[in-house]
Short mmCIF file of C-alpha atoms and ligand atoms in Angstrom, two decimals:
data_model
loop_
_atom_site.label_atom_id
_atom_site.label_comp_id
_atom_site.label_asym_id
_atom_site.label_seq_id
_atom_site.Cartn_x
_atom_site.Cartn_y
_atom_site.Cartn_z
CA PHE Y 2 48.98 74.38 43.30
CA VAL Y 3 45.73 72.39 43.33
CA PRO Y 4 43.80 71.80 40.11
CA THR Y 5 40.32 73.30 40.08
CA PRO Y 6 37.54 70.99 38.87
CA ALA Y 7 38.38 69.69 35.41
CA ALA Y 8 35.07 70.62 33.89
CA ALA Y 9 33.82 74.19 33.88
CA THR Y 10 30.06 74.77 33.81
CA GLY Y 11 28.63 73.46 30.58
CA ASP Y 12 25.29 73.11 28.83
CA ALA Y 13 22.47 70.60 29.21
CA GLU Y 14 23.96 68.15 26.67
CA GLY Y 15 27.08 67.88 28.79
CA ALA Y 16 29.36 70.09 26.73
CA SER Y 17 31.94 71.78 28.91
CA ARG Y 18 35.54 72.92 28.94
CA ARG Y 19 37.94 70.34 30.29
CA LEU Y 20 41.62 70.02 31.03
CA PRO Y 21 43.41 68.44 28.06
CA GLN Y 22 43.90 64.67 28.08
CA THR Y 23 46.70 65.10 25.59
CA ILE Y 24 49.09 67.94 24.73
CA ILE Y 25 51.18 68.50 21.61
CA ILE Y 26 54.35 69.69 23.34
CA GLY Y 27 56.41 70.57 20.25
CA VAL Y 28 58.70 70.95 18.60
CA ARG Y 29 58.53 74.46 17.19
CA LYS Y 30 58.39 74.20 13.36
CA GLY Y 31 58.01 70.43 13.59
CA GLY Y 32 54.56 70.44 12.00
CA THR Y 33 52.53 71.08 15.17
CA ARG Y 34 49.78 73.02 13.35
CA ALA Y 35 49.39 70.29 10.75
CA LEU Y 36 49.21 67.68 13.51
CA ILE Y 37 46.51 69.41 15.57
CA GLU Y 38 44.45 70.23 12.46
CA MET Y 39 44.67 66.63 11.27
CA LEU Y 40 43.79 65.32 14.72
CA GLY Y 41 40.80 67.66 14.76
CA LEU Y 42 39.38 65.67 11.82
CA HIS Y 43 38.46 63.02 14.38
CA GLY Y 44 34.95 63.37 15.77
CA ASP Y 45 36.08 62.50 19.30
CA VAL Y 46 38.67 65.26 19.46
CA ALA Y 47 38.15 68.84 20.60
CA ALA Y 48 41.20 70.94 19.73
CA ALA Y 49 42.12 74.32 21.19
CA GLU Y 50 42.50 76.88 18.43
CA ASN Y 51 45.33 78.98 19.81
CA GLU Y 52 48.62 78.19 21.47
CA VAL Y 53 47.87 78.45 25.16
CA HIS Y 54 51.37 78.90 26.69
CA PHE Y 55 50.07 77.95 30.12
CA PHE Y 56 52.98 75.95 31.48
CA ASP Y 57 55.79 78.09 30.06
CA TRP Y 58 54.58 81.66 30.57
CA GLU Y 59 54.59 82.74 34.24
CA ASN Y 60 51.85 85.32 33.73
CA HIS Y 61 49.58 82.52 32.49
CA PHE Y 62 50.70 79.82 34.92
CA GLU Y 63 50.06 82.11 37.87
CA LYS Y 64 46.41 82.27 36.89
CA GLY Y 65 46.00 78.60 37.76
CA PHE Y 66 44.11 75.70 36.28
CA SER Y 67 40.74 77.47 36.19
CA TRP Y 68 42.26 79.87 33.66
CA TYR Y 69 43.82 76.98 31.74
CA VAL Y 70 40.44 75.23 31.52
CA SER Y 71 38.85 78.49 30.34
CA GLN Y 72 41.19 78.41 27.31
CA MET Y 73 40.00 74.98 26.23
CA PRO Y 74 37.29 74.33 23.65
CA PHE Y 75 33.90 72.94 24.66
CA SER Y 76 33.83 69.18 24.46
CA TYR Y 77 31.39 66.37 25.13
CA PRO Y 78 31.99 63.52 27.55
CA GLY Y 79 34.02 60.91 25.69
CA GLN Y 80 35.80 63.49 23.59
CA ILE Y 81 39.50 64.13 24.04
CA THR Y 82 40.63 67.71 24.55
CA VAL Y 83 43.97 68.66 23.01
CA GLU Y 84 46.04 71.82 23.00
CA LYS Y 85 49.35 72.53 21.31
CA THR Y 86 52.10 74.83 22.51
CA PRO Y 87 55.36 74.01 20.69
CA ALA Y 88 57.48 75.94 23.18
CA TYR Y 89 56.70 73.40 25.94
CA PHE Y 90 59.19 70.87 24.58
CA THR Y 91 62.22 73.12 25.05
CA SER Y 92 61.20 74.78 28.32
CA GLY Y 93 62.90 73.09 31.30
CA LYS Y 94 60.21 73.91 33.86
CA VAL Y 95 57.30 72.56 31.83
CA PRO Y 96 57.63 68.75 32.23
CA GLY Y 97 57.34 68.89 36.03
CA ARG Y 98 54.38 71.23 35.85
CA VAL Y 99 52.53 69.04 33.36
CA HIS Y 100 53.29 66.00 35.52
CA ARG Y 101 51.82 67.73 38.58
CA MET Y 102 48.64 68.39 36.64
CA ASN Y 103 48.32 64.82 35.38
CA PRO Y 104 51.09 62.21 35.66
CA HIS Y 105 49.16 59.91 33.28
CA ILE Y 106 48.66 62.42 30.49
CA LYS Y 107 49.49 61.29 26.94
CA LEU Y 108 51.96 63.55 25.17
CA LEU Y 109 52.46 64.07 21.47
CA LEU Y 110 55.78 65.28 20.12
CA ILE Y 111 56.31 65.95 16.43
CA LEU Y 112 59.92 66.10 15.29
CA ARG Y 113 61.54 66.86 12.02
CA ASP Y 114 65.05 66.67 10.62
CA PRO Y 115 66.96 69.00 12.98
CA THR Y 116 68.76 70.77 10.11
CA GLU Y 117 65.50 71.50 8.27
CA ARG Y 118 63.97 72.59 11.56
CA VAL Y 119 66.74 75.16 12.13
CA LEU Y 120 66.21 76.60 8.65
CA SER Y 121 62.46 76.67 9.20
CA ASP Y 122 62.96 78.38 12.58
CA TYR Y 123 65.20 81.01 10.99
CA THR Y 124 62.58 81.55 8.25
CA GLN Y 125 59.88 82.10 10.89
CA VAL Y 126 61.99 84.72 12.68
CA PHE Y 127 62.78 86.28 9.30
CA TYR Y 128 59.08 86.77 8.51
CA ASN Y 129 58.25 87.97 12.03
CA ARG Y 130 60.93 90.65 11.72
CA LEU Y 131 59.80 91.57 8.23
CA GLN Y 132 56.33 92.24 9.62
CA ARG Y 133 57.84 94.56 12.21
CA ARG Y 134 59.99 96.13 9.48
CA LYS Y 135 63.13 94.96 11.18
CA GLN Y 136 66.21 93.57 9.53
CA LEU Y 137 67.49 90.08 10.22
CA GLN Y 138 71.13 89.17 10.02
CA PRO Y 139 72.04 86.81 7.18
CA ILE Y 140 71.73 83.16 8.12
CA GLU Y 141 75.49 82.53 8.02
CA SER Y 142 76.13 85.18 10.63
CA VAL Y 143 73.64 83.76 13.13
CA LEU Y 144 74.41 80.09 12.53
CA LEU Y 145 78.16 80.40 12.66
CA ARG Y 146 80.58 81.79 15.21
CA ASP Y 147 84.28 81.64 14.46
CA GLY Y 148 83.45 79.29 11.61
CA GLU Y 149 81.68 76.76 13.86
CA ILE Y 150 77.97 76.16 14.48
CA ASN Y 151 76.83 78.65 17.11
CA LEU Y 152 75.31 76.74 20.01
CA ASP Y 153 74.06 79.95 21.58
CA TYR Y 154 71.73 80.49 18.65
CA LYS Y 155 68.34 79.42 20.01
CA ALA Y 156 67.25 77.76 16.78
CA VAL Y 157 70.28 75.45 17.00
CA ASN Y 158 69.62 74.65 20.65
CA ARG Y 159 65.99 73.78 19.95
CA SER Y 160 67.14 71.13 17.47
CA LEU Y 161 69.23 69.36 20.13
CA TYR Y 162 66.35 67.01 20.76
CA TYR Y 163 68.10 64.70 23.23
CA VAL Y 164 68.77 67.59 25.63
CA HIS Y 165 65.10 68.51 25.87
CA MET Y 166 63.85 64.92 25.71
CA GLN Y 167 65.92 64.06 28.79
CA ASN Y 168 63.93 66.63 30.77
CA TRP Y 169 60.65 65.01 29.77
CA LEU Y 170 61.85 61.47 30.44
CA ARG Y 171 62.63 62.48 34.01
CA PHE Y 172 58.90 62.82 34.57
CA PHE Y 173 57.19 60.62 31.98
CA PRO Y 174 57.88 57.05 30.84
CA PRO Y 175 58.67 56.75 27.11
CA GLU Y 176 55.38 55.01 26.38
CA ARG Y 177 53.52 58.19 27.41
CA ILE Y 178 55.31 60.28 24.77
CA HIS Y 179 54.38 59.42 21.21
CA ILE Y 180 56.76 60.80 18.63
CA VAL Y 181 55.24 61.74 15.30
CA ASP Y 182 57.69 61.71 12.39
CA GLY Y 183 57.20 65.22 11.00
CA ASP Y 184 59.04 64.47 7.75
CA ARG Y 185 56.74 61.52 7.10
CA LEU Y 186 53.69 63.55 8.05
CA ILE Y 187 54.63 65.95 5.24
CA ARG Y 188 55.18 63.15 2.68
CA ASP Y 189 52.26 60.92 3.64
CA PRO Y 190 50.09 62.06 6.56
CA PHE Y 191 47.62 59.21 6.83
CA PRO Y 192 49.85 56.43 8.27
CA GLU Y 193 51.24 58.86 10.86
CA MET Y 194 47.73 59.85 11.88
CA GLU Y 195 46.68 56.20 12.18
CA ARG Y 196 49.47 55.75 14.72
CA VAL Y 197 48.33 58.84 16.62
CA GLU Y 198 44.78 57.47 16.78
CA GLN Y 199 46.10 54.21 18.17
CA PHE Y 200 48.25 55.95 20.75
CA LEU Y 201 45.29 57.99 21.97
CA SER Y 202 43.02 54.90 21.94
CA LEU Y 203 40.69 56.64 19.49
CA SER Y 204 38.46 54.64 17.16
CA PRO Y 205 39.91 54.56 13.61
CA GLN Y 206 37.97 57.41 12.01
CA ILE Y 207 40.55 59.41 10.09
CA ASN Y 208 41.09 57.89 6.65
CA ALA Y 209 43.16 58.38 3.51
CA SER Y 210 40.40 60.36 1.78
CA ASN Y 211 40.77 63.07 4.45
CA PHE Y 212 43.98 64.10 2.70
CA TYR Y 213 44.74 65.24 -0.82
CA PHE Y 214 47.93 66.60 -2.28
CA ASN Y 215 47.65 70.22 -3.40
CA LYS Y 216 50.18 70.84 -6.17
CA THR Y 217 50.06 74.61 -5.84
CA LYS Y 218 50.83 74.49 -2.14
CA GLY Y 219 53.18 71.56 -2.51
CA PHE Y 220 51.70 69.96 0.63
CA TYR Y 221 48.85 67.75 1.67
CA CYS Y 222 45.65 69.59 2.49
CA LEU Y 223 42.61 68.42 4.47
CA ARG Y 224 39.20 67.24 3.34
CA ASP Y 225 36.66 67.40 6.13
CA HIS Y 226 33.03 66.43 5.39
CA GLY Y 227 33.55 67.47 1.76
CA ARG Y 228 35.17 70.80 2.67
CA GLU Y 229 38.73 71.22 1.45
CA ARG Y 230 41.29 73.41 3.18
CA CYS Y 231 45.03 73.88 3.28
CA LEU Y 232 47.09 75.18 6.14
CA HIS Y 233 47.80 78.91 6.35
CA ASP Y 234 50.36 80.39 3.93
CA SER Y 235 52.84 80.69 6.80
CA LYS Y 236 53.01 76.87 6.90
CA GLY Y 237 55.12 75.37 4.16
CA ARG Y 238 57.22 78.40 3.25
CA ALA Y 239 60.35 78.36 1.14
CA HIS Y 240 63.50 78.31 3.26
CA PRO Y 241 66.46 80.64 2.67
CA GLN Y 242 69.10 79.53 0.23
CA VAL Y 243 72.04 78.17 2.16
CA SER Y 244 75.30 77.10 0.66
CA ALA Y 245 75.93 73.38 0.32
CA ALA Y 246 78.90 73.83 2.65
CA LEU Y 247 76.77 75.33 5.44
CA ARG Y 248 74.06 72.73 5.05
CA ASP Y 249 76.72 70.05 5.21
CA LYS Y 250 78.19 71.61 8.32
CA LEU Y 251 74.79 71.58 9.98
CA TYR Y 252 74.23 67.93 9.07
CA ARG Y 253 77.60 66.97 10.45
CA PHE Y 254 76.98 69.03 13.58
CA PHE Y 255 73.70 67.26 14.34
CA HIS Y 256 75.06 63.78 13.68
CA GLU Y 257 76.15 63.12 17.30
CA PRO Y 258 73.18 64.80 19.03
CA ASN Y 259 70.85 62.81 16.75
CA LYS Y 260 72.59 59.58 17.68
CA LYS Y 261 72.15 60.38 21.35
CA PHE Y 262 68.47 61.06 20.73
CA PHE Y 263 68.00 57.75 18.90
CA GLU Y 264 69.60 55.90 21.82
CA LEU Y 265 67.41 57.75 24.29
CA VAL Y 266 64.14 56.86 22.57
CA GLY Y 267 65.17 53.49 21.10
CA ARG Y 268 64.16 54.49 17.61
CA THR Y 269 65.88 56.01 14.56
CA PHE Y 270 64.79 58.66 12.07
CA ASP Y 271 66.06 59.44 8.55
CA TRP Y 272 67.88 62.58 9.61
CA ASN Y 273 71.44 61.84 8.73
CA GLU Y 274 71.25 61.21 5.02
P1 A3P P 11 57.96 75.16 6.84
O1 A3P P 11 57.04 76.32 6.72
O2 A3P P 11 59.32 75.52 7.27
O3 A3P P 11 57.97 74.27 5.61
P2 A3P P 11 54.67 74.33 12.91
O4 A3P P 11 53.20 74.25 12.64
O5 A3P P 11 55.08 73.49 14.07
O6 A3P P 11 55.13 75.73 12.97
O7 A3P P 11 55.41 73.65 11.68
C1 A3P P 11 55.39 74.24 10.42
C2 A3P P 11 55.84 73.21 9.42
O8 A3P P 11 54.83 72.23 9.24
C3 A3P P 11 56.07 73.76 8.05
O9 A3P P 11 57.40 74.23 8.02
C4 A3P P 11 55.82 72.55 7.14
O10 A3P P 11 56.98 71.99 6.59
C5 A3P P 11 55.18 71.52 8.07
N1 A3P P 11 53.99 70.86 7.55
C6 A3P P 11 53.69 69.56 7.78
N2 A3P P 11 52.59 69.21 7.14
C7 A3P P 11 52.15 70.32 6.49
C8 A3P P 11 51.03 70.55 5.65
N3 A3P P 11 50.16 69.58 5.36
N4 A3P P 11 50.88 71.82 5.15
C9 A3P P 11 51.77 72.77 5.43
N5 A3P P 11 52.85 72.61 6.23
C10 A3P P 11 53.05 71.38 6.76
#
């Protein structure tokens, strides 16, 4: 599997499509859309609009790197190309494939409280089914089996961050994977984005005035050259009501896996309060 030339034919000013120098690998419902939109505020970043699913979908991967490049936005020399596909983080075959493309690539991973992430994941599935006029089982019946948290439920498995992180650390040193705190990005995006700029060795261009809190949405929105925009309505949706007992059960369930994750990455997050 040999990469085709990184740059496809471009125009006279040097704009062309290039392989990404950084990838947002996940996690699903972690805030990946917010992260790529906020990163796109930077003049030296060219962000792919859609989720590419190159490394995790066989029918895409088979098409090779020339196809992958064709999915990238045009960029100028000196700009960083970025794509986001949240499913990469939890797909076992992806880390090796990304490593074969570029062992020095910088990876961005945005994580959020695993309990909140499960509820957000369930909400996403709920709305997807609603669109297809299908019913979804009540949250208790998918989250629990014989009164215990159901590990076979995919949304639970995706929140076992240490399991998936181990796969990535087999191929990439920790300093190549920058973890964005998704809960903090919701509360106060600017400091998180400053850290992302530093990690990507970008000049400090994003500033506090790029963000304003929109009371109606209940989230920060973006201000880009005077234009204001919020994320799509599907981002920042109300989660289903779950009983205090079930929420508590989830928190207790994730306590150990979270601890293992903290040990793995040498850093803690406010997930167990
Ligand atoms: P909820 O809709 O469950 O609240 P992803 O883009 O990876 O699917 O993540 C979606 C999540 O991004 C949303 O989950 C929301 O909490 C979070 N998010 C972070 N910053 C946001 C912002 N500024 N506007 C809207 N959603 C944001």
